Amino acid sequence: MPRPFDVSRRDILKTAAGAIFLAPLLRHREVEAQTLVPKRLVLIFTPDSHPPEWWPTGSGSTFQLQEPLADFRGLESNMLFLRRLDHAWTVGNHHEAGMAQLFTGARFIDESSHHANGPSLDQILLKSSDLRGGTPIASIHLCVADRGGADKRHIISYSGPGQPMTHTADPARAFSTIFSGVTFDGATPTPTPGGMPDAVAAAKRKADQRILQINTRELKTIQGFLGQAERQKLELHVEALFELEKRIAGMGGGTSVPAGAACERADTSGYNGSTNNATTITRWAQIQADIIVSAFTCDRTRVADYHFSFSGGHHEGLLGFGQSWHDVVAHVSRTNDSVSVGGESMTTRQAFMLFDRFWASHIAYLAKRLAGIREGSGTMLDNTILLWGVESGTNHSHNPRDMQYLVIGGKNLGVNVGQYINNTTAQSSNKLLTSVMNALGHAATGIGIEPNCGPLPGFLA
């Protein structure tokens, strides 16, 4: 004769308590991922490739940065170099083919616009993952030393085939758009009316619902039919759930600002639109980087596109060089001809390194700002992937071989930072783009014209 309340273990697992018995720790991770440490992505472009000295010396975790990346010193543990990555196709001098596939892996949509025939990985992630979270703005697109516009040499982000995401050059205009409706008080932003539901409040409601599903008498009855080990696990798991509910309740209502820094107004003063003055470009870059950081700390967006100059940019007069940096330096840097930069005589190789370090210093500024913000178990940089690329192979080779991509940050997302991996055989750069999407929550198998290329070995720790 069956005992009263005789139930099988399978029946137990069908109850609310049984669900809690199996999965509270998973729920704990889910809540933290959604409300405390959001994932972020910044796509970055600088013009005209890099000289060979851009690559570090050494290998593995013992690499040393050279002159072009000197401003990144101190961030080595946050950097992942992946050498011998090739673009999948080319045409002409690769300036336009390189731009089109840099972050899309796609071909041209036509022979007139030379825009990419597919979305870039940032826009794919916004549609196919939870990267956006509850932020009011899907992505922001800022440029420095460029006027913006939709020409193929000025675009790295695409929402779809032939759909370029144009940049905002004026920081004041960008700030006004990004922070519309925000009241800065040094602590938290004012919620945007009609915005997405607050992530913390939503998580709290879900936890409350689970708490209400637990019937204490039911739990005691179930415990009577469990073995000692299972009974102890159930008790620990239920206790963990109540503790989680208390933690979420302690977060309070209002907006979700997961960063360790206050939501503060970025200073947009001092902007000058000159594309040939190093001093004003430096200030321009600082403002745009500060806007990105503020957009992240205020949780206005989690995706940014940070673009410098354009493919084949000339910048006559920059750093005291009166001729075209692209034509007279980048094109002939391997010859070591003598040029005068700011009244100083140097080889074209030295000039190329000077030019390259100028752009790199602005990216280092952004990386160091993110690294200086505590967040969760690390820094904001640990939860953000900066993916920096150029449109041509090493030493301005005008071909798709040995493309220079650099991954900065993403340690908490599993990125194998602190490494210089010199692949023994060439790998498709689309594998890198696929790996970045995987790290940010999208189970992509490929991108662009290589939909099944798979992820890149060595990208994950």
CSV table of C-alpha atoms in Angstrom, one decimal:
chain,number,residue,atom,x,y,z
A,1,MET,CA,0.0,0.0,0.0
A,2,PRO,CA,1.5,3.3,-1.0
A,3,ARG,CA,2.4,5.8,1.8
A,4,PRO,CA,0.5,9.1,2.0
A,5,PHE,CA,2.2,11.7,-0.1
A,6,ASP,CA,4.3,9.0,-1.7
A,7,VAL,CA,6.1,10.7,-4.7
A,8,SER,CA,8.9,9.8,-7.0
A,9,ARG,CA,12.1,11.8,-7.4
A,10,ARG,CA,10.9,12.6,-11.0
A,11,ASP,CA,7.7,14.1,-9.5
A,12,ILE,CA,9.8,16.1,-7.0
A,13,LEU,CA,11.8,17.6,-9.9
A,14,LYS,CA,8.6,18.8,-11.5
A,15,THR,CA,7.8,21.0,-8.5
A,16,ALA,CA,8.9,24.6,-8.0
A,17,ALA,CA,11.1,23.3,-5.2
A,18,GLY,CA,12.6,20.7,-7.5
A,19,ALA,CA,13.5,23.4,-10.1
A,20,ILE,CA,15.2,25.4,-7.4
A,21,PHE,CA,17.0,22.2,-6.2
A,22,LEU,CA,18.6,21.9,-9.7
A,23,ALA,CA,19.3,25.4,-10.8
A,24,PRO,CA,19.7,28.2,-8.3
A,25,LEU,CA,23.4,28.7,-9.0
A,26,LEU,CA,22.7,29.0,-12.7
A,27,ARG,CA,20.1,31.7,-11.9
A,28,HIS,CA,22.6,33.4,-9.7
A,29,ARG,CA,25.0,33.7,-12.6
A,30,GLU,CA,22.2,34.8,-14.9
A,31,VAL,CA,21.2,37.6,-12.6
A,32,GLU,CA,24.8,38.8,-12.2
A,33,ALA,CA,25.4,38.7,-16.0
A,34,GLN,CA,22.2,40.7,-16.7
A,35,THR,CA,22.4,43.3,-14.0
A,36,LEU,CA,25.9,43.7,-12.5
A,37,VAL,CA,28.5,43.3,-15.2
A,38,PRO,CA,27.1,44.0,-18.7
A,39,LYS,CA,29.2,43.0,-21.7
A,40,ARG,CA,30.3,45.7,-24.1
A,41,LEU,CA,32.0,46.1,-27.5
A,42,VAL,CA,33.9,48.8,-29.2
A,43,LEU,CA,35.0,48.5,-32.9
A,44,ILE,CA,38.0,50.7,-33.7
A,45,PHE,CA,39.6,51.8,-37.0
A,46,THR,CA,42.8,53.7,-37.8
A,47,PRO,CA,44.2,54.4,-41.3
A,48,ASP,CA,47.0,53.1,-43.4
A,49,SER,CA,48.0,49.8,-41.7
A,50,HIS,CA,50.9,49.6,-39.3
A,51,PRO,CA,54.7,49.2,-39.7
A,52,PRO,CA,56.2,45.8,-38.8
A,53,GLU,CA,57.3,47.3,-35.4
A,54,TRP,CA,53.6,47.4,-34.4
A,55,TRP,CA,54.0,43.7,-33.7
A,56,PRO,CA,55.6,43.0,-30.3
A,57,THR,CA,58.9,41.2,-29.8
A,58,GLY,CA,59.0,37.9,-27.9
A,59,SER,CA,56.1,35.5,-27.9
A,60,GLY,CA,53.3,34.1,-25.7
A,61,SER,CA,52.9,35.9,-22.4
A,62,THR,CA,56.5,37.4,-22.5
A,63,PHE,CA,56.0,39.7,-25.4
A,64,GLN,CA,57.3,43.3,-25.3
A,65,LEU,CA,55.7,46.3,-26.9
A,66,GLN,CA,57.6,48.4,-29.4
A,67,GLU,CA,57.5,52.1,-30.3
A,68,PRO,CA,54.2,52.3,-32.1
A,69,LEU,CA,52.3,50.9,-29.1
A,70,ALA,CA,54.5,52.5,-26.4
A,71,ASP,CA,51.5,54.3,-24.9
A,72,PHE,CA,49.9,50.9,-24.2
A,73,ARG,CA,52.7,49.9,-21.7
A,74,GLY,CA,51.1,48.8,-18.5
A,75,LEU,CA,48.2,47.3,-20.4
A,76,GLU,CA,50.0,44.2,-21.7
A,77,SER,CA,47.9,41.8,-19.6
A,78,ASN,CA,44.8,43.2,-21.3
A,79,MET,CA,46.1,42.7,-24.9
A,80,LEU,CA,45.8,39.8,-27.4
A,81,PHE,CA,47.9,39.8,-30.5
A,82,LEU,CA,46.9,37.3,-33.2
A,83,ARG,CA,49.3,37.2,-36.1
A,84,ARG,CA,48.9,35.8,-39.6
A,85,LEU,CA,45.2,36.6,-40.0
A,86,ASP,CA,44.2,37.0,-43.7
A,87,HIS,CA,41.2,38.7,-45.2
A,88,ALA,CA,39.1,36.3,-47.3
A,89,TRP,CA,39.2,38.2,-50.6
A,90,THR,CA,40.6,41.3,-52.3
A,91,VAL,CA,40.5,43.5,-55.3
A,92,GLY,CA,42.5,46.5,-56.4
A,93,ASN,CA,44.8,48.0,-53.8
A,94,HIS,CA,42.7,46.5,-50.9
A,95,HIS,CA,41.9,49.9,-49.4
A,96,GLU,CA,38.2,49.5,-50.2
A,97,ALA,CA,38.0,45.7,-50.1
A,98,GLY,CA,39.7,45.8,-46.7
A,99,MET,CA,37.3,48.4,-45.4
A,100,ALA,CA,34.2,46.5,-46.6
A,101,GLN,CA,35.2,43.2,-44.9
A,102,LEU,CA,37.1,44.5,-41.9
A,103,PHE,CA,34.2,43.8,-39.5
A,104,THR,CA,31.7,42.2,-41.8
A,105,GLY,CA,33.6,39.5,-43.6
A,106,ALA,CA,31.4,40.3,-46.6
A,107,ARG,CA,32.1,41.2,-50.3
A,108,PHE,CA,30.9,44.4,-52.0
A,109,ILE,CA,27.2,44.8,-52.5
A,110,ASP,CA,27.8,46.4,-55.9
A,111,GLU,CA,30.6,47.9,-58.0
A,112,SER,CA,29.5,51.5,-57.6
A,113,SER,CA,29.2,52.1,-53.8
A,114,HIS,CA,31.6,49.3,-52.7
A,115,HIS,CA,29.7,49.1,-49.5
A,116,ALA,CA,29.7,45.8,-47.6
A,117,ASN,CA,27.1,43.2,-48.6
A,118,GLY,CA,26.2,42.3,-45.0
A,119,PRO,CA,26.0,43.5,-41.4
A,120,SER,CA,29.1,44.0,-39.2
A,121,LEU,CA,29.5,41.9,-36.1
A,122,ASP,CA,28.3,44.7,-33.8
A,123,GLN,CA,25.0,45.0,-35.5
A,124,ILE,CA,24.7,41.2,-35.7
A,125,LEU,CA,25.2,41.0,-32.0
A,126,LEU,CA,22.5,43.6,-31.3
A,127,LYS,CA,20.0,41.5,-33.2
A,128,SER,CA,21.1,38.0,-32.2
A,129,SER,CA,22.2,38.3,-28.5
A,130,ASP,CA,21.3,40.1,-25.3
A,131,LEU,CA,24.3,42.5,-25.6
A,132,ARG,CA,22.1,45.6,-25.7
A,133,GLY,CA,20.4,44.7,-22.4
A,134,GLY,CA,17.9,47.5,-21.4
A,135,THR,CA,19.9,50.4,-22.8
A,136,PRO,CA,18.0,53.1,-24.7
A,137,ILE,CA,20.5,53.4,-27.6
A,138,ALA,CA,21.6,50.3,-29.6
A,139,SER,CA,25.0,51.7,-30.7
A,140,ILE,CA,26.9,54.9,-31.1
A,141,HIS,CA,29.3,55.8,-33.9
A,142,LEU,CA,31.9,58.5,-33.4
A,143,CYS,CA,34.8,59.6,-35.5
A,144,VAL,CA,37.9,61.7,-35.1
A,145,ALA,CA,40.0,63.5,-37.8
A,146,ASP,CA,37.2,62.8,-40.3
A,147,ARG,CA,34.0,64.5,-41.4
A,148,GLY,CA,31.8,61.4,-41.3
A,149,GLY,CA,29.7,60.6,-44.2
A,150,ALA,CA,28.8,57.3,-45.9
A,151,ASP,CA,31.6,56.9,-48.4
A,152,LYS,CA,33.0,53.3,-48.5
A,153,ARG,CA,36.4,54.4,-47.1
A,154,HIS,CA,34.8,56.0,-44.0
A,155,ILE,CA,32.6,53.1,-42.9
A,156,ILE,CA,33.3,50.1,-40.7
A,157,SER,CA,29.8,49.3,-39.3
A,158,TYR,CA,26.8,48.1,-41.3
A,159,SER,CA,23.3,47.4,-40.2
A,160,GLY,CA,22.7,45.2,-43.2
A,161,PRO,CA,23.7,44.8,-46.9
A,162,GLY,CA,24.6,48.2,-48.3
A,163,GLN,CA,23.4,50.0,-45.1
A,164,PRO,CA,26.3,52.0,-43.6
A,165,MET,CA,26.2,53.3,-40.1
A,166,THR,CA,27.6,56.8,-40.4
A,167,HIS,CA,29.7,58.6,-37.8
A,168,THR,CA,29.1,61.7,-35.8
A,169,ALA,CA,32.2,64.0,-35.9
A,170,ASP,CA,31.0,66.9,-33.7
A,171,PRO,CA,31.3,65.8,-30.0
A,172,ALA,CA,28.7,68.3,-28.9
A,173,ARG,CA,26.2,66.9,-31.3
A,174,ALA,CA,27.0,63.4,-30.3
A,175,PHE,CA,26.7,64.2,-26.6
A,176,SER,CA,23.3,65.9,-27.1
A,177,THR,CA,22.0,62.8,-28.9
A,178,ILE,CA,23.4,60.2,-26.6
A,179,PHE,CA,22.5,61.9,-23.4
A,180,SER,CA,19.1,63.4,-24.3
A,181,GLY,CA,16.9,63.4,-21.2
A,182,VAL,CA,19.8,62.5,-18.8
A,183,THR,CA,20.2,64.6,-15.6
A,184,PHE,CA,23.7,64.4,-14.3
A,185,ASP,CA,24.1,64.5,-10.6
A,186,GLY,CA,27.4,62.7,-10.2
A,187,ALA,CA,25.7,59.4,-9.2
A,188,THR,CA,23.0,58.1,-11.5
A,189,PRO,CA,21.2,59.1,-14.7
A,190,THR,CA,17.6,60.0,-15.0
A,191,PRO,CA,15.7,57.2,-16.6
A,192,THR,CA,14.6,57.9,-20.2
A,193,PRO,CA,10.8,58.1,-20.4
A,194,GLY,CA,9.4,55.1,-22.3
A,195,GLY,CA,12.7,53.3,-22.2
A,196,MET,CA,13.3,49.6,-21.7
A,197,PRO,CA,12.3,48.0,-18.3
A,198,ASP,CA,15.0,48.4,-15.7
A,199,ALA,CA,17.1,45.3,-15.6
A,200,VAL,CA,17.6,45.2,-11.8
A,201,ALA,CA,13.9,45.7,-11.1
A,202,ALA,CA,13.0,42.9,-13.6
A,203,ALA,CA,15.5,40.6,-12.0
A,204,LYS,CA,14.1,41.3,-8.6
A,205,ARG,CA,10.6,40.6,-9.8
A,206,LYS,CA,11.7,37.3,-11.2
A,207,ALA,CA,13.4,36.3,-8.0
A,208,ASP,CA,10.3,37.4,-6.0
A,209,GLN,CA,8.1,35.2,-8.1
A,210,ARG,CA,10.4,32.2,-7.4
A,211,ILE,CA,10.3,32.9,-3.7
A,212,LEU,CA,6.5,33.0,-3.8
A,213,GLN,CA,6.5,29.6,-5.5
A,214,ILE,CA,8.1,27.9,-2.6
A,215,ASN,CA,5.7,26.5,-0.1
A,216,THR,CA,7.5,25.8,3.2
A,217,ARG,CA,5.2,22.9,4.1
A,218,GLU,CA,5.8,21.4,0.7
A,219,LEU,CA,9.5,21.7,1.1
A,220,LYS,CA,9.4,19.9,4.5
A,221,THR,CA,7.3,17.1,3.0
A,222,ILE,CA,9.7,16.7,0.0
A,223,GLN,CA,12.8,16.7,2.4
A,224,GLY,CA,11.3,13.6,4.1
A,225,PHE,CA,11.6,11.6,0.9
A,226,LEU,CA,15.2,12.7,0.0
A,227,GLY,CA,18.5,11.1,1.0
A,228,GLN,CA,20.7,13.0,3.4
A,229,ALA,CA,23.0,14.4,0.7
A,230,GLU,CA,20.2,15.6,-1.5
A,231,ARG,CA,18.4,17.1,1.6
A,232,GLN,CA,21.5,19.1,2.5
A,233,LYS,CA,21.8,20.3,-1.1
A,234,LEU,CA,18.2,21.4,-1.2
A,235,GLU,CA,18.6,23.3,2.0
A,236,LEU,CA,21.8,25.0,0.8
A,237,HIS,CA,20.2,25.9,-2.6
A,238,VAL,CA,17.1,27.4,-1.0
A,239,GLU,CA,19.2,29.4,1.4
A,240,ALA,CA,21.2,30.6,-1.6
A,241,LEU,CA,18.1,31.7,-3.4
A,242,PHE,CA,16.9,33.7,-0.4
A,243,GLU,CA,20.3,35.3,-0.1
A,244,LEU,CA,20.1,36.2,-3.8
A,245,GLU,CA,16.7,37.7,-3.3
A,246,LYS,CA,18.1,39.8,-0.4
A,247,ARG,CA,21.1,41.0,-2.6
A,248,ILE,CA,18.8,42.0,-5.4
A,249,ALA,CA,16.5,43.8,-3.0
A,250,GLY,CA,19.5,45.7,-1.8
A,251,MET,CA,20.1,47.0,-5.2
A,252,GLY,CA,17.0,49.1,-5.1
A,253,GLY,CA,14.9,50.5,-7.9
A,254,GLY,CA,15.8,53.2,-10.4
A,255,THR,CA,18.0,52.8,-13.3
A,256,SER,CA,20.7,50.2,-13.8
A,257,VAL,CA,24.2,51.7,-13.6
A,258,PRO,CA,26.4,48.7,-13.2
A,259,ALA,CA,29.7,50.5,-13.6
A,260,GLY,CA,31.9,51.4,-10.6
A,261,ALA,CA,32.2,55.0,-11.9
A,262,ALA,CA,29.6,57.7,-11.5
A,263,CYS,CA,27.4,58.7,-14.4
A,264,GLU,CA,29.0,62.1,-15.2
A,265,ARG,CA,28.9,64.6,-18.0
A,266,ALA,CA,31.7,64.4,-20.5
A,267,ASP,CA,33.5,67.7,-21.1
A,268,THR,CA,33.0,68.6,-24.8
A,269,SER,CA,34.9,71.9,-24.7
A,270,GLY,CA,37.9,72.5,-26.8
A,271,TYR,CA,36.7,70.8,-30.0
A,272,ASN,CA,38.2,71.9,-33.3
A,273,GLY,CA,37.4,70.1,-36.5
A,274,SER,CA,40.9,70.4,-38.0
A,275,THR,CA,42.1,67.1,-39.5
A,276,ASN,CA,45.7,68.1,-39.8
A,277,ASN,CA,46.5,69.6,-36.3
A,278,ALA,CA,47.9,67.1,-33.8
A,279,THR,CA,47.0,69.2,-30.8
A,280,THR,CA,43.4,69.7,-31.8
A,281,ILE,CA,43.0,66.1,-33.0
A,282,THR,CA,44.3,64.9,-29.6
A,283,ARG,CA,41.7,66.9,-27.8
A,284,TRP,CA,39.0,65.8,-30.3
A,285,ALA,CA,39.9,62.1,-29.6
A,286,GLN,CA,39.9,62.7,-25.8
A,287,ILE,CA,36.4,64.1,-25.9
A,288,GLN,CA,35.0,61.3,-28.1
A,289,ALA,CA,36.6,58.7,-25.8
A,290,ASP,CA,35.2,60.4,-22.8
A,291,ILE,CA,31.8,60.3,-24.4
A,292,ILE,CA,32.1,56.6,-24.9
A,293,VAL,CA,33.1,56.0,-21.3
A,294,SER,CA,30.2,58.2,-20.1
A,295,ALA,CA,27.8,56.3,-22.3
A,296,PHE,CA,29.0,53.1,-20.7
A,297,THR,CA,29.0,54.3,-17.1
A,298,CYS,CA,25.5,55.8,-17.6
A,299,ASP,CA,24.4,52.6,-19.4
A,300,ARG,CA,23.1,54.5,-22.4
A,301,THR,CA,24.6,51.9,-24.7
A,302,ARG,CA,27.0,49.0,-24.7
A,303,VAL,CA,28.2,49.1,-28.3
A,304,ALA,CA,30.4,51.8,-29.9
A,305,ASP,CA,32.2,52.3,-33.2
A,306,TYR,CA,35.3,54.6,-32.8
A,307,HIS,CA,36.7,55.6,-36.1
A,308,PHE,CA,39.9,57.6,-36.9
A,309,SER,CA,40.5,59.4,-40.3
A,310,PHE,CA,39.6,57.2,-43.3
A,311,SER,CA,41.2,54.5,-45.5
A,312,GLY,CA,44.0,56.2,-47.3
A,313,GLY,CA,43.8,59.5,-45.3
A,314,HIS,CA,46.5,62.0,-46.2
A,315,HIS,CA,46.7,64.5,-43.3
A,316,GLU,CA,49.2,66.9,-44.9
A,317,GLY,CA,50.7,69.0,-42.1
A,318,LEU,CA,50.0,66.6,-39.3
A,319,LEU,CA,52.9,66.4,-36.8
A,320,GLY,CA,54.8,68.9,-38.9
A,321,PHE,CA,55.0,66.9,-42.1
A,322,GLY,CA,53.8,69.0,-45.0
A,323,GLN,CA,53.2,66.3,-47.5
A,324,SER,CA,50.8,63.3,-47.6
A,325,TRP,CA,51.4,60.8,-44.9
A,326,HIS,CA,49.7,58.2,-47.0
A,327,ASP,CA,51.6,58.8,-50.2
A,328,VAL,CA,55.0,59.8,-49.1
A,329,VAL,CA,55.4,57.8,-45.8
A,330,ALA,CA,53.1,54.8,-45.7
A,331,HIS,CA,53.6,53.9,-49.3
A,332,VAL,CA,57.3,54.0,-49.2
A,333,SER,CA,58.1,53.2,-45.6
A,334,ARG,CA,60.1,50.1,-46.6
A,335,THR,CA,62.6,52.2,-48.5
A,336,ASN,CA,63.9,54.2,-45.5
A,337,ASP,CA,64.1,57.3,-47.6
A,338,SER,CA,64.9,60.5,-45.6
A,339,VAL,CA,62.0,62.8,-44.8
A,340,SER,CA,61.7,65.9,-42.6
A,341,VAL,CA,59.0,65.8,-39.9
A,342,GLY,CA,58.6,68.9,-37.8
A,343,GLY,CA,62.1,70.0,-38.8
A,344,GLU,CA,63.7,66.7,-37.8
A,345,SER,CA,65.3,64.5,-40.4
A,346,MET,CA,64.3,60.8,-40.1
A,347,THR,CA,63.8,57.7,-42.3
A,348,THR,CA,60.3,57.0,-43.7
A,349,ARG,CA,60.2,53.9,-41.4
A,350,GLN,CA,60.8,56.1,-38.4
A,351,ALA,CA,58.2,58.6,-39.7
A,352,PHE,CA,55.7,55.7,-40.2
A,353,MET,CA,56.2,54.7,-36.5
A,354,LEU,CA,55.6,58.2,-35.4
A,355,PHE,CA,52.4,58.5,-37.4
A,356,ASP,CA,51.2,55.2,-36.2
A,357,ARG,CA,51.9,55.9,-32.5
A,358,PHE,CA,49.9,59.1,-32.8
A,359,TRP,CA,46.7,57.2,-33.6
A,360,ALA,CA,47.5,54.4,-31.2
A,361,SER,CA,47.9,56.8,-28.3
A,362,HIS,CA,44.3,57.8,-28.6
A,363,ILE,CA,43.1,54.2,-28.4
A,364,ALA,CA,45.4,53.7,-25.4
A,365,TYR,CA,43.7,56.6,-23.7
A,366,LEU,CA,40.3,54.9,-24.1
A,367,ALA,CA,41.6,51.6,-22.9
A,368,LYS,CA,43.3,53.1,-19.8
A,369,ARG,CA,40.1,55.0,-18.9
A,370,LEU,CA,38.1,51.7,-19.0
A,371,ALA,CA,40.8,49.9,-17.1
A,372,GLY,CA,40.6,52.5,-14.4
A,373,ILE,CA,37.0,51.8,-13.6
A,374,ARG,CA,36.3,49.1,-11.1
A,375,GLU,CA,33.4,46.8,-12.1
A,376,GLY,CA,32.3,43.5,-10.6
A,377,SER,CA,35.3,41.3,-10.0
A,378,GLY,CA,37.6,43.4,-12.2
A,379,THR,CA,37.4,46.5,-14.3
A,380,MET,CA,35.2,47.8,-17.1
A,381,LEU,CA,37.9,46.9,-19.6
A,382,ASP,CA,37.6,43.3,-18.4
A,383,ASN,CA,34.0,43.3,-19.4
A,384,THR,CA,34.5,45.1,-22.7
A,385,ILE,CA,36.1,44.0,-25.9
A,386,LEU,CA,37.9,46.6,-27.9
A,387,LEU,CA,38.5,45.2,-31.4
A,388,TRP,CA,41.0,47.4,-33.4
A,389,GLY,CA,41.6,46.8,-37.1
A,390,VAL,CA,43.1,48.4,-40.2
A,391,GLU,CA,42.3,48.0,-43.9
A,392,SER,CA,45.6,46.7,-45.3
A,393,GLY,CA,48.2,44.1,-44.4
A,394,THR,CA,51.4,44.7,-42.4
A,395,ASN,CA,53.6,47.6,-43.6
A,396,HIS,CA,50.9,49.0,-45.9
A,397,SER,CA,51.3,46.0,-48.2
A,398,HIS,CA,48.1,46.7,-50.2
A,399,ASN,CA,47.1,43.1,-49.8
A,400,PRO,CA,44.9,41.0,-47.5
A,401,ARG,CA,47.7,39.1,-45.9
A,402,ASP,CA,48.9,39.5,-42.3
A,403,MET,CA,46.1,41.8,-41.2
A,404,GLN,CA,46.8,43.6,-38.0
A,405,TYR,CA,43.9,43.2,-35.6
A,406,LEU,CA,44.4,43.8,-31.9
A,407,VAL,CA,42.0,42.6,-29.1
A,408,ILE,CA,42.1,44.7,-26.0
A,409,GLY,CA,40.1,43.8,-22.9
A,410,GLY,CA,37.5,41.1,-22.4
A,411,LYS,CA,39.2,39.0,-19.7
A,412,ASN,CA,36.0,38.3,-17.9
A,413,LEU,CA,34.4,37.3,-21.2
A,414,GLY,CA,37.0,34.5,-21.6
A,415,VAL,CA,39.4,36.3,-24.0
A,416,ASN,CA,43.0,35.0,-23.8
A,417,VAL,CA,44.5,38.3,-23.0
A,418,GLY,CA,48.2,38.9,-22.2
A,419,GLN,CA,49.3,36.9,-25.2
A,420,TYR,CA,51.1,37.3,-28.5
A,421,ILE,CA,50.1,34.3,-30.7
A,422,ASN,CA,52.0,34.0,-33.9
A,423,ASN,CA,50.1,31.4,-35.9
A,424,THR,CA,52.2,28.9,-37.7
A,425,THR,CA,49.7,28.8,-40.6
A,426,ALA,CA,47.5,31.6,-41.9
A,427,GLN,CA,44.0,31.9,-40.4
A,428,SER,CA,40.9,33.7,-41.7
A,429,SER,CA,40.2,37.0,-40.0
A,430,ASN,CA,36.6,35.9,-40.1
A,431,LYS,CA,37.4,33.3,-37.4
A,432,LEU,CA,38.4,36.2,-35.1
A,433,LEU,CA,35.1,38.0,-35.8
A,434,THR,CA,33.2,34.8,-35.1
A,435,SER,CA,35.1,34.3,-31.8
A,436,VAL,CA,34.3,37.9,-30.7
A,437,MET,CA,30.6,37.2,-31.3
A,438,ASN,CA,30.8,33.9,-29.4
A,439,ALA,CA,32.4,35.7,-26.4
A,440,LEU,CA,29.7,38.3,-26.4
A,441,GLY,CA,26.8,35.8,-26.3
A,442,HIS,CA,26.0,34.8,-29.9
A,443,ALA,CA,26.6,31.2,-31.0
A,444,ALA,CA,27.7,32.2,-34.5
A,445,THR,CA,29.5,29.7,-36.7
A,446,GLY,CA,30.9,32.2,-39.1
A,447,ILE,CA,30.3,35.6,-40.7
A,448,GLY,CA,30.0,37.1,-44.2
A,449,ILE,CA,31.2,34.9,-47.0
A,450,GLU,CA,32.4,32.3,-44.6
A,451,PRO,CA,29.3,31.4,-42.6
A,452,ASN,CA,30.9,28.2,-41.3
A,453,CYS,CA,34.5,29.2,-40.7
A,454,GLY,CA,34.2,28.6,-37.0
A,455,PRO,CA,36.1,30.4,-34.2
A,456,LEU,CA,39.8,31.2,-34.0
A,457,PRO,CA,42.0,28.8,-32.0
A,458,GLY,CA,43.8,30.7,-29.2
A,459,PHE,CA,41.2,33.4,-28.8
A,460,LEU,CA,39.7,32.0,-25.6
A,461,ALA,CA,41.8,31.4,-22.5
